[in-house]
Amino acid sequence: LRNAEKELLPGFHQFEWQPALKNVSSSWDVGIIDGLSGWTTFVDDVPADTISRRFRYDVALVSALKDLEEDIMEGLKERGLDDSICTSGFTVVVKESCDGMGDVSEKHGSGPAVPEKAVRFSFTIMSISIRVEGEDDGITIFQEQKPNSELSCRPLCLMFVDESDHETLTAILGPVVAERKAMTESRLILSVGGLLRSFRFFFRGTGYDEKMVREMEGLEASGSTYVCTLCDSTRAEASQNMVLHSITRSHDENLERYEIWRSNPFSESADELRDRVKGVSAKPFMETQPTLDALHCDIGNATEFYKIFQDEIGEVYQKSNPSREERRRWRSTLDKQLRKKLKFKPVMRMNGNYARRLMTCEAVEVVCELVPSEERREALRKLMDLYLQMKPVWRSTCPSRDCPDQLCQYSYNSQQFADLLSTTFKYRYDGKITNYLHKTLAHVPEIIERDGSIGAWASEGNESGNKLFRRFRKMNARQSKMFELEDV
């Protein structure tokens, strides 16, 4: 078993980079390493209260490619390409995901006291294509069919650290970022199907929830007036004009804005400066793709609908600021009804499964039984109906294939949805809107035009991997803190 395992784990296959990677060792037989390696500690530094284990990024990618060796050869054959000629021009597109896992306490091993929270960073090989001489476009020879399965999502780094602890997080992911940068400027030479072939890599950090994107890109936290990680809109503007925004933010712009924030070249007041940099207030340290995470979009919007349902049960549109007691009563009424009719267990925090079940026509019908006015019931049905028309577009792995009609109607539907919010539900959206509703209404068509899909690039695979992490940690890992992450 140990030997079989060695072949599957990174550090088994020989490879080289041309040119050699900057600041990365050229040895290829590197297995699990300490996530803190490459961290020079100074005398006055506090020793890191964290344990982290990772693979070297390039070694892990090689292992993933060797895993797909058969698929690559098969793909070449299917496309009628002679594999003995195709030795260069391969392009690999990689999806990166990173997510904090909240509470993971239950181990009593020896070793340093580490935070009871964990962060996992992983990647998925999304597609491999090849440029053939005389052709302008690349020919796709491998496409991941299940980009959101934990099976295609390969862990790169596990760490015991709180995702809000910016210093430790950046210290551990710093080397990962450096390795990734080095790889974009070089080509991998690897034996695939018995011949050496050259690959280049494109990395797309899309599997992040909004909290993590803001953390990586140096933006203010989610409650900021700057409501969006894709455009410069403020919350008030986004609630006035819900649909017409275009994507303007980028990693490079964030870096420029951070410089302005740091140096204040025009000697402005704090407020003027903040308006100039649109909420960039820390140094961005990892490039993420300006996109929308389908899973967290689902969860965020379901949370909002759950609140709308409570407000409608309490007829908030007629009242001004109801008391806390009243709100609590409406919530428990809603929970009881959902439990009785649809067997929903109330949840502390909205999760993906609850969101999927709540956002259905039958859930709305059940809620409507508690809403006194027929007019409001109609409005709720209409709202949900529009939402369900829009949702497949950003959930699907390939919307142009799976739901072409809904894709065509998206802008129209989102406009209808926005009109409904700003008239019938004005009591909730006067001068404010939630971050994910803004993205859902304003940015989806543009992202799909650019990437072809939103669903395929979601963080779902990484989130499923979190579940495995918890399970392996409980059942299959050695008790000692030092070995535990290696075993997982």
Coordinates of C-alpha atoms in Angstrom, one line a residue:
L1 CA 0.0 0.0 0.0
R2 CA 2.8 2.4 0.9
N3 CA 4.4 1.9 -2.5
A4 CA 1.1 2.2 -4.4
E5 CA 0.5 5.4 -2.4
K6 CA 3.9 6.8 -3.4
E7 CA 3.0 6.6 -7.1
L8 CA -0.2 8.5 -6.5
L9 CA 1.2 11.2 -4.3
P10 CA 3.2 14.2 -5.6
G11 CA 7.0 13.6 -5.7
F12 CA 7.1 10.4 -7.8
H13 CA 7.5 11.6 -11.4
Q14 CA 10.5 13.3 -12.8
F15 CA 10.1 16.6 -14.7
E16 CA 11.9 19.9 -15.4
W17 CA 11.0 23.5 -16.1
Q18 CA 12.4 25.6 -18.9
P19 CA 13.6 28.2 -17.9
A20 CA 14.1 26.9 -14.4
L21 CA 11.6 28.3 -11.9
K22 CA 12.8 31.4 -10.1
N23 CA 13.5 30.8 -6.4
V24 CA 12.1 27.3 -6.5
S25 CA 14.3 24.3 -6.0
S26 CA 14.7 22.1 -9.2
S27 CA 14.4 18.8 -7.3
W28 CA 11.3 16.9 -8.3
D29 CA 11.1 14.2 -5.6
V30 CA 9.5 16.4 -3.0
G31 CA 6.5 15.0 -1.1
I32 CA 4.6 16.6 1.8
I33 CA 6.5 19.7 3.1
D34 CA 6.0 21.9 6.1
G35 CA 3.7 24.8 5.1
L36 CA 6.0 27.1 7.0
S37 CA 9.2 26.1 5.1
G38 CA 10.8 29.0 3.4
W39 CA 9.7 31.2 6.3
T40 CA 12.7 33.0 7.7
T41 CA 12.0 33.7 11.3
F42 CA 13.7 36.6 12.9
V43 CA 14.8 36.7 16.5
D44 CA 12.0 39.0 17.6
D45 CA 9.3 37.1 15.6
V46 CA 6.7 35.2 17.5
P47 CA 6.9 31.5 16.6
A48 CA 3.9 30.8 14.4
D49 CA 1.1 29.1 16.3
T50 CA 0.0 27.1 13.4
I51 CA 0.7 23.8 11.8
S52 CA 0.6 23.6 8.0
R53 CA 1.4 20.9 5.5
R54 CA 1.5 21.3 1.7
F55 CA 2.9 20.0 -1.6
R56 CA 5.1 22.2 -3.7
Y57 CA 2.8 23.6 -6.3
D58 CA 4.7 22.5 -9.4
V59 CA 5.1 18.9 -8.0
A60 CA 1.4 18.7 -7.3
L61 CA 0.5 19.8 -10.8
V62 CA 2.8 17.2 -12.3
S63 CA 1.1 14.5 -10.2
A64 CA -2.3 15.8 -11.4
L65 CA -1.2 15.8 -15.1
K66 CA 0.2 12.2 -14.8
D67 CA -3.1 11.2 -13.3
L68 CA -4.7 12.5 -16.5
E69 CA -2.1 10.9 -18.8
E70 CA -4.6 8.4 -20.3
D71 CA -7.2 11.2 -20.8
I72 CA -4.6 13.3 -22.6
M73 CA -3.6 10.5 -25.0
E74 CA -7.2 9.6 -25.6
G75 CA -8.1 13.2 -26.3
L76 CA -5.3 13.5 -28.9
K77 CA -6.5 10.3 -30.6
E78 CA -10.2 11.5 -30.6
R79 CA -9.1 14.8 -32.3
G80 CA -7.2 12.8 -34.9
L81 CA -3.9 14.3 -33.8
D82 CA -0.7 12.2 -34.1
D83 CA 0.7 12.1 -30.6
S84 CA 4.3 11.7 -31.8
I85 CA 4.1 15.2 -33.4
C86 CA 2.2 16.9 -30.6
T87 CA 5.1 17.5 -28.1
S88 CA 4.7 21.2 -27.5
G89 CA 1.9 23.9 -27.3
F90 CA -0.1 22.3 -24.5
T91 CA -2.0 24.8 -22.3
V92 CA -3.4 23.8 -18.9
V93 CA -6.1 25.9 -17.2
V94 CA -6.3 25.5 -13.5
K95 CA -9.0 26.6 -11.1
E96 CA -7.9 27.5 -7.6
S97 CA -10.1 27.4 -4.5
C98 CA -9.5 28.4 -1.0
D99 CA -11.8 28.4 2.0
G100 CA -11.8 28.8 5.7
M101 CA -13.5 25.9 7.6
G102 CA -14.6 27.4 10.9
D103 CA -14.5 25.1 13.9
V104 CA -12.6 21.9 13.5
S105 CA -11.8 21.1 17.2
E106 CA -11.8 17.6 18.6
K107 CA -8.2 16.5 18.6
H108 CA -6.1 16.2 21.7
G109 CA -2.7 15.5 20.2
S110 CA 0.6 16.8 21.5
G111 CA 2.3 19.8 19.9
P112 CA 1.7 23.5 19.8
A113 CA -1.7 25.0 20.6
V114 CA -3.1 25.7 17.2
P115 CA -6.2 27.7 16.3
E116 CA -9.3 25.5 16.1
K117 CA -10.0 26.7 12.6
A118 CA -8.5 25.4 9.3
V119 CA -8.0 26.7 5.8
R120 CA -7.7 24.5 2.7
F121 CA -6.3 25.6 -0.6
S122 CA -6.8 23.3 -3.6
F123 CA -6.8 23.3 -7.4
T124 CA -8.7 21.6 -10.2
I125 CA -7.4 21.0 -13.7
M126 CA -10.2 22.4 -15.8
S127 CA -9.0 21.9 -19.3
I128 CA -6.0 21.0 -21.4
S129 CA -5.7 22.3 -25.0
I130 CA -3.1 22.2 -27.7
R131 CA -2.1 24.7 -30.4
V132 CA -1.4 23.0 -33.7
E133 CA 0.7 24.8 -36.3
G134 CA -1.5 26.6 -38.8
E135 CA -4.4 26.8 -36.4
D136 CA -5.2 30.0 -34.5
D137 CA -7.4 28.5 -31.8
G138 CA -6.3 25.8 -29.4
I139 CA -8.0 22.4 -29.7
T140 CA -9.4 21.2 -26.4
I141 CA -8.2 17.6 -25.7
F142 CA -9.4 17.4 -22.1
Q143 CA -12.3 19.1 -20.3
E144 CA -13.1 18.3 -16.7
Q145 CA -16.7 16.9 -16.8
K146 CA -17.3 17.3 -13.0
P147 CA -15.4 20.5 -12.1
N148 CA -17.4 20.7 -8.8
S149 CA -16.7 17.2 -7.5
E150 CA -14.3 16.7 -4.6
L151 CA -12.7 14.0 -6.8
S152 CA -11.3 16.5 -9.3
C153 CA -10.3 18.9 -6.6
R154 CA -6.8 18.3 -5.4
P155 CA -5.6 19.6 -2.0
L156 CA -2.5 21.7 -2.2
C157 CA -2.2 23.1 1.3
L158 CA -3.9 22.4 4.7
M159 CA -3.3 24.7 7.6
F160 CA -4.6 25.3 11.1
V161 CA -5.2 29.0 10.9
D162 CA -8.2 31.4 11.2
E163 CA -9.0 32.8 7.7
S164 CA -9.3 36.2 9.4
D165 CA -5.7 36.1 10.6
H166 CA -4.3 37.9 7.6
E167 CA -0.7 37.8 8.7
T168 CA -0.5 34.0 9.1
L169 CA -2.6 33.3 6.1
T170 CA -0.4 35.5 3.8
A171 CA 2.8 34.0 5.4
I172 CA 1.7 30.4 4.5
L173 CA 0.2 31.2 1.1
G174 CA 3.1 33.6 0.2
P175 CA 5.3 30.8 -1.1
V176 CA 2.4 29.2 -3.0
V177 CA 1.8 32.6 -4.7
A178 CA 5.5 32.9 -5.5
E179 CA 5.6 29.3 -7.0
R180 CA 2.5 30.1 -9.1
K181 CA 4.0 33.3 -10.4
A182 CA 7.2 31.5 -11.3
M183 CA 5.3 28.8 -13.2
T184 CA 3.4 31.3 -15.4
E185 CA 6.7 32.5 -16.7
S186 CA 8.1 29.1 -17.6
R187 CA 7.2 25.8 -19.3
L188 CA 6.9 22.4 -17.8
I189 CA 8.7 19.5 -19.6
L190 CA 7.1 16.2 -18.6
S191 CA 7.0 12.8 -20.1
V192 CA 3.4 12.0 -21.1
G193 CA 2.6 8.8 -23.1
G194 CA 6.3 8.0 -23.4
L195 CA 7.4 11.3 -25.0
L196 CA 8.6 14.6 -23.4
R197 CA 6.0 17.3 -23.9
S198 CA 5.9 21.0 -22.9
F199 CA 3.0 22.5 -20.9
R200 CA 2.2 26.1 -19.9
F201 CA -0.2 26.9 -17.1
F202 CA -3.0 29.5 -16.6
F203 CA -4.3 30.0 -13.1
R204 CA -7.7 31.3 -12.3
G205 CA -8.6 31.9 -8.7
T206 CA -12.4 31.6 -8.8
G207 CA -13.2 29.2 -5.9
Y208 CA -13.4 31.9 -3.2
D209 CA -16.3 33.2 -1.3
E210 CA -16.7 36.9 -1.0
K211 CA -15.0 37.1 2.4
M212 CA -11.9 35.4 1.0
V213 CA -11.8 37.5 -2.2
R214 CA -11.9 40.7 -0.1
E215 CA -9.2 39.4 2.1
M216 CA -6.9 38.4 -0.8
E217 CA -7.6 41.5 -2.9
G218 CA -7.2 44.0 -0.1
L219 CA -10.8 45.2 -0.1
E220 CA -12.8 46.3 2.9
A221 CA -15.0 43.6 4.6
S222 CA -18.4 42.5 3.2
G223 CA -20.3 45.1 5.1
S224 CA -18.5 48.0 3.3
T225 CA -20.4 50.7 1.4
Y226 CA -18.4 49.4 -1.6
V227 CA -20.7 46.6 -2.2
C228 CA -19.0 44.7 -5.0
T229 CA -15.7 42.9 -5.7
L230 CA -16.3 43.4 -9.5
C231 CA -17.2 47.1 -9.8
D232 CA -16.9 50.3 -7.9
S233 CA -20.5 50.8 -7.1
T234 CA -21.6 51.8 -3.6
R235 CA -24.5 50.1 -1.8
A236 CA -26.8 53.1 -2.4
E237 CA -26.0 53.3 -6.1
A238 CA -26.5 49.5 -6.5
S239 CA -29.9 49.8 -4.9
Q240 CA -30.9 52.7 -7.2
N241 CA -29.6 51.2 -10.4
M242 CA -29.7 47.4 -9.9
V243 CA -28.8 46.1 -13.3
L244 CA -26.5 48.4 -15.3
H245 CA -23.0 47.9 -14.0
S246 CA -19.9 46.6 -15.7
I247 CA -16.9 44.8 -14.3
T248 CA -14.0 47.2 -13.7
R249 CA -12.0 45.9 -10.8
S250 CA -8.8 43.9 -11.3
H251 CA -5.9 42.7 -9.3
D252 CA -3.5 45.3 -10.9
E253 CA -5.9 48.1 -10.3
N254 CA -6.2 47.1 -6.7
L255 CA -2.4 47.2 -6.4
E256 CA -2.3 50.7 -7.9
R257 CA -5.1 51.8 -5.6
Y258 CA -3.3 50.4 -2.6
E259 CA -0.3 52.5 -3.5
I260 CA -2.5 55.6 -3.6
W261 CA -4.1 54.7 -0.3
R262 CA -0.7 54.2 1.2
S263 CA 1.0 57.3 -0.1
N264 CA -2.0 59.7 -0.4
P265 CA -0.3 61.6 -3.3
F266 CA -3.0 64.3 -3.4
S267 CA -3.0 65.0 0.3
E268 CA -6.7 64.3 0.6
S269 CA -8.8 63.8 3.7
A270 CA -9.5 60.2 4.8
D271 CA -13.0 60.2 3.2
E272 CA -11.8 61.7 -0.1
L273 CA -9.0 59.2 -0.2
R274 CA -11.3 56.3 0.5
D275 CA -13.6 57.4 -2.3
R276 CA -10.7 57.7 -4.6
V277 CA -9.5 54.1 -4.0
K278 CA -13.1 52.7 -3.7
G279 CA -12.5 50.7 -0.5
V280 CA -9.1 49.2 -1.2
S281 CA -7.4 49.4 2.2
A282 CA -4.8 46.7 2.4
K283 CA -2.2 45.3 0.0
P284 CA -3.7 42.7 -2.4
F285 CA -1.5 39.6 -2.1
M286 CA -3.1 37.0 -4.4
E287 CA -4.8 37.5 -7.8
T288 CA -8.4 36.3 -8.0
Q289 CA -10.6 36.4 -11.0
P290 CA -13.4 39.0 -10.8
T291 CA -16.3 36.5 -10.9
L292 CA -19.1 35.3 -8.7
D293 CA -19.1 32.2 -6.7
A294 CA -22.2 30.2 -7.6
L295 CA -22.5 28.3 -4.4
H296 CA -22.2 31.3 -2.1
C297 CA -24.4 33.3 -4.4
D298 CA -27.1 30.6 -3.9
I299 CA -26.6 30.7 -0.1
G300 CA -26.5 34.6 0.0
N301 CA -29.7 35.0 -2.0
A302 CA -31.5 32.2 -0.1
T303 CA -30.7 34.0 3.1
E304 CA -32.2 37.2 1.7
F305 CA -35.4 35.3 0.5
Y306 CA -35.7 33.8 4.0
K307 CA -35.7 37.3 5.4
I308 CA -38.2 38.5 2.8
F309 CA -40.5 35.6 3.8
Q310 CA -40.4 36.7 7.4
D311 CA -41.1 40.3 6.5
E312 CA -44.1 39.3 4.4
I313 CA -45.5 37.1 7.2
G314 CA -45.3 40.2 9.4
E315 CA -46.6 42.6 6.7
V316 CA -43.6 44.9 7.2
Y317 CA -44.5 46.9 4.1
Q318 CA -47.3 48.5 6.2
K319 CA -45.3 49.2 9.3
S320 CA -42.2 51.1 10.2
N321 CA -39.4 49.4 12.1
P322 CA -41.0 46.4 14.0
S323 CA -39.6 45.4 17.4
R324 CA -37.1 42.6 17.8
E325 CA -39.8 40.5 19.5
E326 CA -42.1 40.7 16.6
R327 CA -39.3 39.7 14.2
R328 CA -38.5 36.7 16.3
R329 CA -42.1 35.7 16.3
W330 CA -42.3 35.8 12.5
R331 CA -39.2 33.8 12.2
S332 CA -40.4 31.1 14.4
T333 CA -43.7 31.0 12.6
L334 CA -41.9 30.6 9.3
D335 CA -39.6 27.9 10.7
K336 CA -42.6 26.0 12.1
Q337 CA -44.5 26.1 8.9
L338 CA -41.5 24.9 6.8
R339 CA -40.9 22.1 9.3
K340 CA -44.5 21.0 9.3
K341 CA -45.1 21.2 5.6
L342 CA -41.7 20.4 4.0
K343 CA -39.8 18.8 6.9
F344 CA -37.1 21.5 7.0
K345 CA -35.0 21.5 10.1
P346 CA -34.2 25.1 11.0
V347 CA -30.5 25.9 10.5
M348 CA -28.3 28.3 12.5
R349 CA -26.5 29.4 9.3
M350 CA -27.8 29.0 5.8
N351 CA -26.1 26.2 3.9
G352 CA -26.1 25.0 0.3
N353 CA -28.6 22.2 0.9
Y354 CA -31.1 24.4 2.8
A355 CA -30.7 27.1 0.1
R356 CA -31.5 24.6 -2.7
R357 CA -34.7 23.4 -1.0
L358 CA -35.9 26.9 0.1
M359 CA -35.6 28.3 -3.4
T360 CA -38.4 26.4 -4.9
C361 CA -42.0 27.0 -6.0
E362 CA -43.3 24.6 -3.4
A363 CA -41.5 26.5 -0.6
V364 CA -43.1 29.7 -1.7
E365 CA -46.6 28.1 -1.8
V366 CA -46.1 27.0 1.8
V367 CA -45.0 30.5 2.8
C368 CA -47.9 32.1 1.0
E369 CA -50.3 30.2 3.3
L370 CA -49.1 32.6 6.0
V371 CA -49.3 35.8 4.0
P372 CA -52.6 37.5 4.4
S373 CA -52.9 39.6 1.2
E374 CA -53.4 37.9 -2.1
E375 CA -51.6 40.8 -3.9
R376 CA -48.4 40.1 -1.8
R377 CA -48.7 36.4 -2.3
E378 CA -48.7 37.0 -6.1
A379 CA -45.7 39.2 -5.8
L380 CA -43.8 36.5 -3.9
R381 CA -44.6 33.9 -6.5
K382 CA -43.5 36.2 -9.2
L383 CA -40.3 37.0 -7.4
M384 CA -39.4 33.3 -7.0
D385 CA -40.5 32.5 -10.5
L386 CA -38.1 35.1 -11.9
Y387 CA -35.3 33.9 -9.6
L388 CA -35.7 30.3 -10.7
Q389 CA -35.5 31.4 -14.4
M390 CA -32.2 33.2 -13.6
K391 CA -30.6 30.6 -11.3
P392 CA -29.7 27.9 -13.9
V393 CA -27.7 30.4 -15.9
W394 CA -25.2 31.0 -13.1
R395 CA -25.4 27.5 -11.6
S396 CA -24.9 25.4 -14.8
T397 CA -21.5 24.2 -15.9
C398 CA -22.3 25.1 -19.5
P399 CA -25.3 27.4 -19.8
S400 CA -25.2 27.8 -23.6
R401 CA -25.8 24.0 -23.8
D402 CA -27.9 23.4 -20.7
C403 CA -30.3 26.4 -20.6
P404 CA -29.9 28.5 -23.8
D405 CA -33.4 30.1 -23.5
Q406 CA -32.9 31.2 -19.9
L407 CA -29.4 32.6 -20.9
C408 CA -31.0 34.7 -23.6
Q409 CA -33.7 36.0 -21.3
Y410 CA -31.4 36.7 -18.4
S411 CA -31.1 40.5 -18.8
Y412 CA -34.8 40.8 -19.3
N413 CA -35.5 38.7 -16.2
S414 CA -33.0 40.5 -14.0
Q415 CA -34.6 43.8 -15.0
Q416 CA -38.1 42.5 -14.1
F417 CA -36.7 41.2 -10.8
A418 CA -35.1 44.5 -10.0
D419 CA -38.3 46.4 -10.8
L420 CA -40.2 44.2 -8.5
L421 CA -37.7 44.8 -5.7
S422 CA -37.7 48.5 -6.1
T423 CA -41.5 48.8 -6.2
T424 CA -43.3 46.1 -4.3
F425 CA -40.4 45.3 -1.9
K426 CA -39.1 48.9 -1.7
Y427 CA -39.3 48.7 2.1
R428 CA -36.3 46.4 2.1
Y429 CA -34.3 47.9 -0.8
D430 CA -34.5 51.6 -0.3
G431 CA -30.9 52.7 -0.5
K432 CA -29.6 49.2 0.4
I433 CA -29.1 45.8 -1.3
T434 CA -27.2 42.6 -0.5
N435 CA -23.8 42.0 -2.1
Y436 CA -24.9 38.8 -3.9
L437 CA -28.2 40.2 -5.1
H438 CA -26.3 43.0 -6.7
K439 CA -23.9 40.6 -8.4
T440 CA -26.7 38.3 -9.5
L441 CA -28.6 41.1 -11.1
A442 CA -25.8 43.2 -12.5
H443 CA -22.8 41.1 -13.5
V444 CA -23.9 37.6 -14.6
P445 CA -24.3 38.1 -18.4
E446 CA -20.9 39.8 -18.7
I447 CA -19.1 37.0 -16.7
I448 CA -20.7 34.3 -18.9
E449 CA -19.8 36.2 -22.0
R450 CA -16.2 36.3 -20.8
D451 CA -15.8 32.8 -19.3
G452 CA -18.6 30.7 -20.8
S453 CA -19.8 29.6 -17.4
I454 CA -20.0 30.6 -13.7
G455 CA -21.1 27.3 -12.3
A456 CA -18.0 25.4 -13.5
W457 CA -15.7 27.8 -11.7
A458 CA -17.5 27.6 -8.3
S459 CA -16.0 26.7 -5.0
E460 CA -18.2 23.7 -4.5
G461 CA -15.5 21.0 -5.0
N462 CA -13.4 22.6 -2.4
E463 CA -16.3 22.8 0.0
S464 CA -17.0 19.1 -0.5
G465 CA -13.4 18.5 0.2
N466 CA -13.8 20.2 3.6
K467 CA -16.3 17.5 4.5
L468 CA -13.7 14.9 3.7
F469 CA -11.1 16.7 5.7
R470 CA -13.4 16.6 8.8
R471 CA -14.1 13.0 8.3
F472 CA -10.5 11.8 7.7
R473 CA -9.3 13.9 10.6
K474 CA -11.8 12.2 12.9
M475 CA -11.4 8.6 11.7
N476 CA -8.2 8.1 9.8
A477 CA -5.5 10.4 11.0
R478 CA -2.8 9.7 13.6
Q479 CA -3.6 11.4 16.9
S480 CA -0.3 13.4 16.9
K481 CA -0.7 17.0 15.7
M482 CA 2.5 16.7 13.8
F483 CA 1.4 13.9 11.6
E484 CA -2.3 14.6 11.5
L485 CA -2.4 16.9 8.4
E486 CA 0.0 14.6 6.5
D487 CA -2.4 11.7 7.0
V488 CA -5.4 13.8 5.9

